[in-house]
């Protein structure tokens, strides 16, 4: 804090009462700093006074860094660099484990131990690659080639789903890694896993990786279209695994919102009819996402509206009945709103008063 006797060029910590300011004006110390102006009586005046004072006397140069402070900064930077190097070494160790050939003629206990070590390596890599710098380093170490080539479609299910999870973790919001993964042909393998793998965990993790490769990634979406990915997604929604159904419907809705130019392709595949068939199944929270996808499909898209109006679908009656069931259940409010929006979009007209509420 500045010495009070050093003149009026610096603002005091608190403004004195107006009477004190007037009585001290004759001393000349504060008047010199403010050009004989009266003390400010508002925030705007205080701001102007601060600007004036700052322009009259520049800020003093920063004090030299103390040796203690300098040492602290050096130690902190060294620790950060050391931590990054240690994590890279951990990734290298994991890749050494994963690069080992499978034991050719091992007993059951040895095979179980070997699988445990490989699963542990994949789990540690997934944790480390939550950090984007580590994910980039992992790819530079050719880790992605190893995952796609040796683990994604081979070996026990515990290795397959961990490999799919690691691909998704590395690919999230990383365009360069997404491009590398797509170039390795991983999307085709992931779609096969989603469509055919007997293990539910593998299918769920494959869908996670697919989502990371096609959302906000134009090249990934084009590959997805060429590989008939929407058909695979529809078949996933028809499975018995609730998590798989919900996540598939959510991805479909997201792609429809982000890429409305593909609505025609989906209609030509019979997507409207298949979504309506899903809504007719036994009610579950999954229906909210199916209705959301159908809403996205018909919004600003007359072809979708026309298909929803086909009498053989019976969609209007289905939606009105669903609205009656949901009105007393607050937990299904979003599903109810989707039903009402579909009724409004597909089955109301300027003279139709049935939707008035």
Coordinates of C-alpha atoms in Angstrom, one line a residue:
X1 CA 0.0 0.0 0.0
X2 CA 1.3 3.5 -0.9
X3 CA 2.3 5.9 1.9
X4 CA -0.6 8.3 2.6
X5 CA 1.9 11.2 2.6
X6 CA 3.2 10.5 -0.9
X7 CA 0.7 12.8 -2.6
X8 CA -2.8 12.4 -4.2
X9 CA -1.8 10.6 -7.4
X10 CA -2.9 7.2 -6.0
X11 CA -6.5 6.4 -5.0
X12 CA -7.0 5.7 -1.3
X13 CA -8.4 2.3 -0.3
X14 CA -11.7 3.9 0.6
X15 CA -13.2 7.3 -0.3
X16 CA -13.4 9.7 2.6
X17 CA -16.8 11.3 3.5
X18 CA -17.6 14.4 1.5
X19 CA -17.0 16.7 4.5
X20 CA -13.5 15.3 5.0
X21 CA -12.7 15.7 1.3
X22 CA -13.7 19.4 1.4
X23 CA -11.8 20.0 4.5
X24 CA -8.6 18.4 3.2
X25 CA -8.9 20.2 -0.2
X26 CA -6.8 23.1 1.1
X27 CA -3.8 21.0 1.9
X28 CA -3.0 20.7 -1.8
X29 CA -2.0 17.0 -1.7
X30 CA -5.2 15.5 -3.0
X31 CA -6.0 18.4 -5.3
X32 CA -2.7 18.0 -7.1
X33 CA -3.7 14.5 -8.2
X34 CA -7.2 15.3 -9.3
X35 CA -6.8 18.7 -11.0
X36 CA -8.8 20.4 -8.2
X37 CA -11.9 18.4 -9.1
X38 CA -14.3 17.5 -6.2
X39 CA -14.1 13.9 -5.0
X40 CA -16.3 11.5 -7.0
X41 CA -19.8 10.8 -5.7
X42 CA -20.7 7.8 -8.0
X43 CA -19.1 4.7 -9.5
X44 CA -18.8 6.4 -12.9
X45 CA -16.9 9.3 -11.2
X46 CA -14.7 6.9 -9.4
X47 CA -13.9 5.0 -12.6
X48 CA -13.0 8.3 -14.4
X49 CA -10.8 9.3 -11.4
X50 CA -9.0 5.9 -11.6
X51 CA -8.4 6.3 -15.4
X52 CA -7.0 9.8 -14.9
X53 CA -4.8 8.7 -12.1
X54 CA -3.5 5.8 -14.1
X55 CA -2.7 8.0 -17.1
X56 CA -0.7 10.4 -14.9
X57 CA 1.5 7.8 -13.3
X58 CA 2.3 4.5 -15.0
X59 CA 2.3 1.3 -13.0
X60 CA 5.6 0.6 -11.4
X61 CA 7.6 -2.2 -13.1
X62 CA 7.1 -5.7 -11.8
X63 CA 9.3 -6.7 -8.9
X64 CA 12.0 -9.2 -9.7
X65 CA 11.0 -12.8 -9.1
X66 CA 12.2 -14.1 -5.8
X67 CA 14.5 -17.1 -5.8
X68 CA 11.9 -19.1 -3.8
X69 CA 9.2 -18.4 -6.4
X70 CA 11.6 -19.2 -9.3
X71 CA 12.5 -22.5 -7.7
X72 CA 8.8 -23.4 -7.1
X73 CA 8.0 -22.7 -10.8
X74 CA 10.9 -24.8 -12.0
X75 CA 9.9 -27.7 -9.7
X76 CA 6.3 -27.5 -10.9
X77 CA 7.3 -27.6 -14.6
X78 CA 9.8 -30.4 -14.0
X79 CA 7.0 -32.4 -12.2
X80 CA 4.6 -31.9 -15.1
X81 CA 7.2 -33.0 -17.7
X82 CA 8.2 -36.0 -15.5
X83 CA 4.5 -37.0 -15.2
X84 CA 4.0 -36.9 -18.9
X85 CA 7.2 -39.0 -19.5
X86 CA 6.0 -41.5 -16.9
X87 CA 2.7 -41.9 -18.6
X88 CA 4.3 -42.4 -22.0
X89 CA 6.4 -45.1 -20.4
X90 CA 3.3 -46.7 -19.0
X91 CA 1.8 -46.8 -22.4
X92 CA 4.9 -48.3 -23.9
X93 CA 4.8 -51.0 -21.2
X94 CA 1.2 -51.8 -22.0
X95 CA 1.9 -52.0 -25.7
X96 CA 4.7 -54.4 -25.0
X97 CA 2.3 -56.7 -23.1
X98 CA -0.3 -56.4 -26.0
X99 CA 2.4 -57.0 -28.6
X100 CA 3.4 -60.4 -27.2
X101 CA 2.2 -63.4 -29.2
X102 CA -0.6 -65.5 -27.7
X103 CA 0.9 -68.5 -25.8
X104 CA 0.7 -71.3 -28.3
X105 CA 0.2 -74.4 -26.2
X106 CA -0.5 -73.0 -22.7
X107 CA -2.6 -74.6 -20.0
X108 CA -5.9 -73.1 -18.8
X109 CA -4.4 -71.3 -15.9
X110 CA -1.6 -69.7 -18.0
X111 CA -4.1 -68.6 -20.6
X112 CA -6.3 -67.0 -17.9
X113 CA -3.3 -65.2 -16.5
X114 CA -2.3 -64.0 -20.0
X115 CA -5.8 -62.7 -20.7
X116 CA -5.8 -60.9 -17.3
X117 CA -2.6 -59.1 -18.1
X118 CA -3.8 -58.0 -21.6
X119 CA -7.2 -56.8 -20.2
X120 CA -5.3 -54.9 -17.5
X121 CA -3.1 -53.2 -20.1
X122 CA -6.2 -52.2 -22.2
X123 CA -7.9 -50.8 -19.1
X124 CA -4.9 -48.8 -18.1
X125 CA -4.5 -47.4 -21.7
X126 CA -8.2 -46.4 -21.6
X127 CA -7.6 -44.4 -18.4
X128 CA -4.5 -42.8 -19.7
X129 CA -6.0 -41.9 -23.1
X130 CA -8.8 -39.9 -21.5
X131 CA -6.0 -37.3 -21.7
X132 CA -5.9 -36.1 -25.3
X133 CA -2.1 -35.7 -25.3
X134 CA -1.8 -39.3 -24.2
X135 CA -4.3 -40.4 -26.9
X136 CA -2.1 -38.7 -29.6
X137 CA 1.0 -40.3 -28.2
X138 CA -0.7 -43.7 -28.1
X139 CA -1.4 -43.4 -31.9
X140 CA 2.1 -42.2 -32.6
X141 CA 3.4 -45.4 -30.8
X142 CA 1.3 -47.4 -33.4
X143 CA -1.1 -48.5 -30.7
X144 CA -4.1 -48.0 -32.9
X145 CA -2.7 -50.3 -35.6
X146 CA -2.3 -53.0 -32.9
X147 CA -5.9 -52.6 -31.6
X148 CA -7.6 -52.7 -35.0
X149 CA -5.4 -55.4 -36.4
X150 CA -5.2 -57.9 -33.5
X151 CA -7.8 -57.2 -30.8
X152 CA -11.0 -55.8 -32.3
X153 CA -12.3 -59.0 -33.8
X154 CA -10.1 -61.7 -32.2
X155 CA -9.6 -63.3 -28.9
X156 CA -12.0 -63.4 -25.8
X157 CA -14.9 -61.0 -25.5
X158 CA -13.1 -59.2 -22.6
X159 CA -10.4 -58.2 -25.0
X160 CA -12.8 -57.2 -27.8
X161 CA -14.9 -54.9 -25.8
X162 CA -11.9 -53.2 -24.1
X163 CA -10.3 -52.7 -27.6
X164 CA -13.6 -51.1 -28.9
X165 CA -13.8 -48.9 -25.8
X166 CA -10.2 -47.7 -26.2
X167 CA -10.8 -46.8 -29.9
X168 CA -13.8 -44.7 -28.9
X169 CA -11.9 -43.1 -26.0
X170 CA -9.0 -42.1 -28.2
X171 CA -11.3 -40.9 -31.1
X172 CA -13.5 -38.5 -29.1
X173 CA -13.2 -35.0 -30.4
X174 CA -9.8 -35.8 -32.0
X175 CA -10.1 -35.3 -35.8
X176 CA -6.6 -36.6 -36.6
X177 CA -7.1 -39.8 -34.6
X178 CA -10.6 -40.3 -36.2
X179 CA -9.0 -40.1 -39.6
X180 CA -6.3 -42.6 -38.7
X181 CA -8.9 -45.0 -37.3
X182 CA -11.1 -44.7 -40.4
X183 CA -8.1 -45.3 -42.6
X184 CA -7.4 -48.5 -40.8
X185 CA -10.8 -49.9 -41.7
X186 CA -12.0 -49.9 -38.1
X187 CA -15.5 -48.7 -38.8
X188 CA -16.3 -51.8 -40.9
X189 CA -15.2 -54.1 -38.1
X190 CA -17.0 -52.1 -35.5
X191 CA -20.3 -52.3 -37.5
X192 CA -19.8 -56.1 -37.7
X193 CA -19.3 -56.3 -34.0
X194 CA -22.5 -54.2 -33.4
X195 CA -24.4 -56.4 -35.8
X196 CA -23.2 -59.9 -35.0
X197 CA -21.1 -60.2 -31.9
X198 CA -22.6 -62.7 -29.4
X199 CA -21.5 -60.6 -26.4
X200 CA -23.7 -57.7 -25.4
X201 CA -20.8 -55.7 -23.8
X202 CA -18.9 -55.9 -27.1
X203 CA -21.9 -54.6 -29.0
X204 CA -22.4 -51.7 -26.6
X205 CA -18.8 -50.7 -26.7
X206 CA -18.7 -51.0 -30.5
X207 CA -21.6 -48.6 -30.7
X208 CA -19.8 -46.2 -28.5
X209 CA -16.8 -46.3 -30.8
X210 CA -19.0 -45.9 -33.9
X211 CA -20.6 -42.9 -32.4
X212 CA -17.2 -41.3 -31.7
X213 CA -16.3 -41.8 -35.4
X214 CA -19.4 -40.6 -37.2
X215 CA -20.8 -37.7 -35.1
X216 CA -19.3 -34.4 -36.2
X217 CA -17.0 -36.3 -38.6
X218 CA -18.0 -36.0 -42.3
X219 CA -15.6 -38.7 -43.5
X220 CA -16.8 -41.1 -40.9
X221 CA -20.4 -40.5 -41.7
X222 CA -19.8 -41.1 -45.4
X223 CA -18.1 -44.4 -44.6
X224 CA -21.0 -45.2 -42.3
X225 CA -23.5 -44.6 -45.2
X226 CA -21.4 -46.7 -47.7
X227 CA -21.3 -49.6 -45.2
X228 CA -25.1 -49.4 -44.7
X229 CA -24.7 -48.2 -41.1
X230 CA -28.3 -47.1 -40.7
X231 CA -29.5 -50.6 -41.3
X232 CA -27.1 -51.9 -38.6
X233 CA -28.4 -49.2 -36.3
X234 CA -32.0 -50.2 -36.9
X235 CA -31.3 -53.8 -36.2
X236 CA -29.5 -52.8 -33.0
X237 CA -32.7 -51.0 -31.9
X238 CA -34.6 -54.2 -32.4
X239 CA -32.5 -56.2 -29.9
X240 CA -33.4 -57.2 -26.4
X241 CA -30.5 -55.2 -24.7
X242 CA -32.0 -52.0 -23.3
X243 CA -28.8 -50.0 -23.2
X244 CA -28.1 -50.9 -26.9
X245 CA -31.6 -50.0 -28.0
X246 CA -31.5 -46.6 -26.2
X247 CA -28.0 -45.7 -27.4
X248 CA -28.8 -46.7 -31.0
X249 CA -32.0 -44.6 -31.1
X250 CA -30.1 -41.7 -29.5
X251 CA -27.4 -41.9 -32.2
X252 CA -30.0 -42.1 -35.0
X253 CA -31.8 -39.0 -33.6
X254 CA -28.5 -37.1 -33.4
X255 CA -27.5 -38.0 -36.9
X256 CA -30.9 -36.9 -38.2
X257 CA -30.7 -33.5 -36.5
X258 CA -27.1 -32.9 -37.6
X259 CA -27.5 -34.3 -41.1
X260 CA -31.0 -33.7 -42.4
X261 CA -29.8 -34.3 -46.0
X262 CA -30.0 -38.0 -45.3
X263 CA -33.7 -38.2 -44.4
X264 CA -34.6 -39.3 -48.0
X265 CA -32.2 -42.2 -47.7
X266 CA -33.7 -43.3 -44.4
X267 CA -37.3 -43.0 -45.8
X268 CA -36.3 -45.1 -48.8
X269 CA -35.1 -47.8 -46.4
X270 CA -38.5 -48.0 -44.7
X271 CA -37.3 -46.3 -41.5
X272 CA -40.7 -44.7 -40.8
X273 CA -42.4 -48.0 -40.8
X274 CA -39.7 -49.7 -38.7
X275 CA -39.8 -46.9 -36.1
X276 CA -43.6 -47.1 -35.8
X277 CA -43.3 -50.9 -35.3
X278 CA -40.9 -50.3 -32.4
X279 CA -43.3 -47.8 -30.8
X280 CA -45.9 -50.6 -30.9
X281 CA -43.8 -52.9 -28.8
X282 CA -44.3 -53.1 -25.0
X283 CA -43.8 -49.7 -23.5
X284 CA -40.4 -48.8 -22.1
X285 CA -38.3 -45.7 -21.6
X286 CA -36.6 -46.6 -25.0
X287 CA -39.8 -45.3 -26.8
X288 CA -38.9 -41.7 -25.9
X289 CA -35.8 -41.9 -28.1
X290 CA -37.7 -43.7 -30.9
X291 CA -40.3 -41.0 -30.9
X292 CA -37.6 -38.4 -30.9
X293 CA -35.9 -40.0 -33.9
X294 CA -39.3 -40.1 -35.7
X295 CA -39.9 -36.4 -34.9
X296 CA -36.5 -35.5 -36.3
X297 CA -37.3 -37.5 -39.4
X298 CA -40.5 -35.7 -40.2
X299 CA -39.5 -32.2 -39.2
X300 CA -39.4 -30.0 -42.3
X301 CA -39.5 -33.1 -44.5
X302 CA -42.9 -33.6 -46.4
X303 CA -42.0 -37.1 -47.6
X304 CA -41.6 -38.3 -44.0
X305 CA -45.0 -36.7 -43.1
X306 CA -46.7 -38.4 -46.0
X307 CA -45.4 -41.8 -44.9
X308 CA -46.5 -41.3 -41.4
X309 CA -50.1 -40.6 -42.7
X310 CA -50.3 -43.9 -44.5
X311 CA -53.6 -45.5 -43.2
X312 CA -52.1 -49.0 -42.8
X313 CA -49.6 -47.6 -40.2
X314 CA -52.4 -46.5 -37.9
X315 CA -50.0 -44.0 -36.4
X316 CA -52.5 -41.3 -35.5
X317 CA -54.6 -43.6 -33.4
X318 CA -51.5 -45.1 -31.8
X319 CA -50.2 -41.6 -30.8
X320 CA -53.5 -40.4 -29.4
X321 CA -53.8 -43.5 -27.3
X322 CA -50.2 -43.1 -26.1
X323 CA -50.9 -39.5 -25.1
X324 CA -53.8 -40.6 -22.9
X325 CA -51.6 -43.2 -21.2
X326 CA -48.8 -40.7 -20.5
X327 CA -50.7 -37.6 -19.4
X328 CA -50.7 -38.7 -15.8
X329 CA -47.1 -39.7 -15.6
X330 CA -44.6 -36.8 -15.1
X331 CA -41.6 -39.1 -15.8
X332 CA -42.8 -39.6 -19.4
X333 CA -43.2 -35.8 -20.1
X334 CA -40.7 -35.7 -22.9
X335 CA -42.2 -38.8 -24.6
X336 CA -45.6 -37.1 -24.4
X337 CA -44.2 -33.9 -26.0
X338 CA -42.8 -36.0 -28.9
X339 CA -46.3 -37.7 -29.4
X340 CA -48.0 -34.3 -29.4
X341 CA -45.5 -32.9 -31.8
X342 CA -45.9 -35.8 -34.2
X343 CA -49.7 -35.4 -34.1
X344 CA -49.3 -31.7 -34.7
X345 CA -46.9 -32.1 -37.6
X346 CA -48.5 -35.1 -39.4
X347 CA -52.2 -35.1 -38.6
X348 CA -53.3 -31.5 -37.9
X349 CA -54.5 -29.0 -40.6
X350 CA -55.4 -25.4 -40.5
X351 CA -59.1 -26.4 -39.9
X352 CA -58.3 -29.2 -37.4
X353 CA -59.3 -28.1 -33.9
X354 CA -58.6 -31.5 -32.4
X355 CA -55.2 -30.6 -31.2
X356 CA -56.3 -27.5 -29.2
X357 CA -55.4 -27.9 -25.6

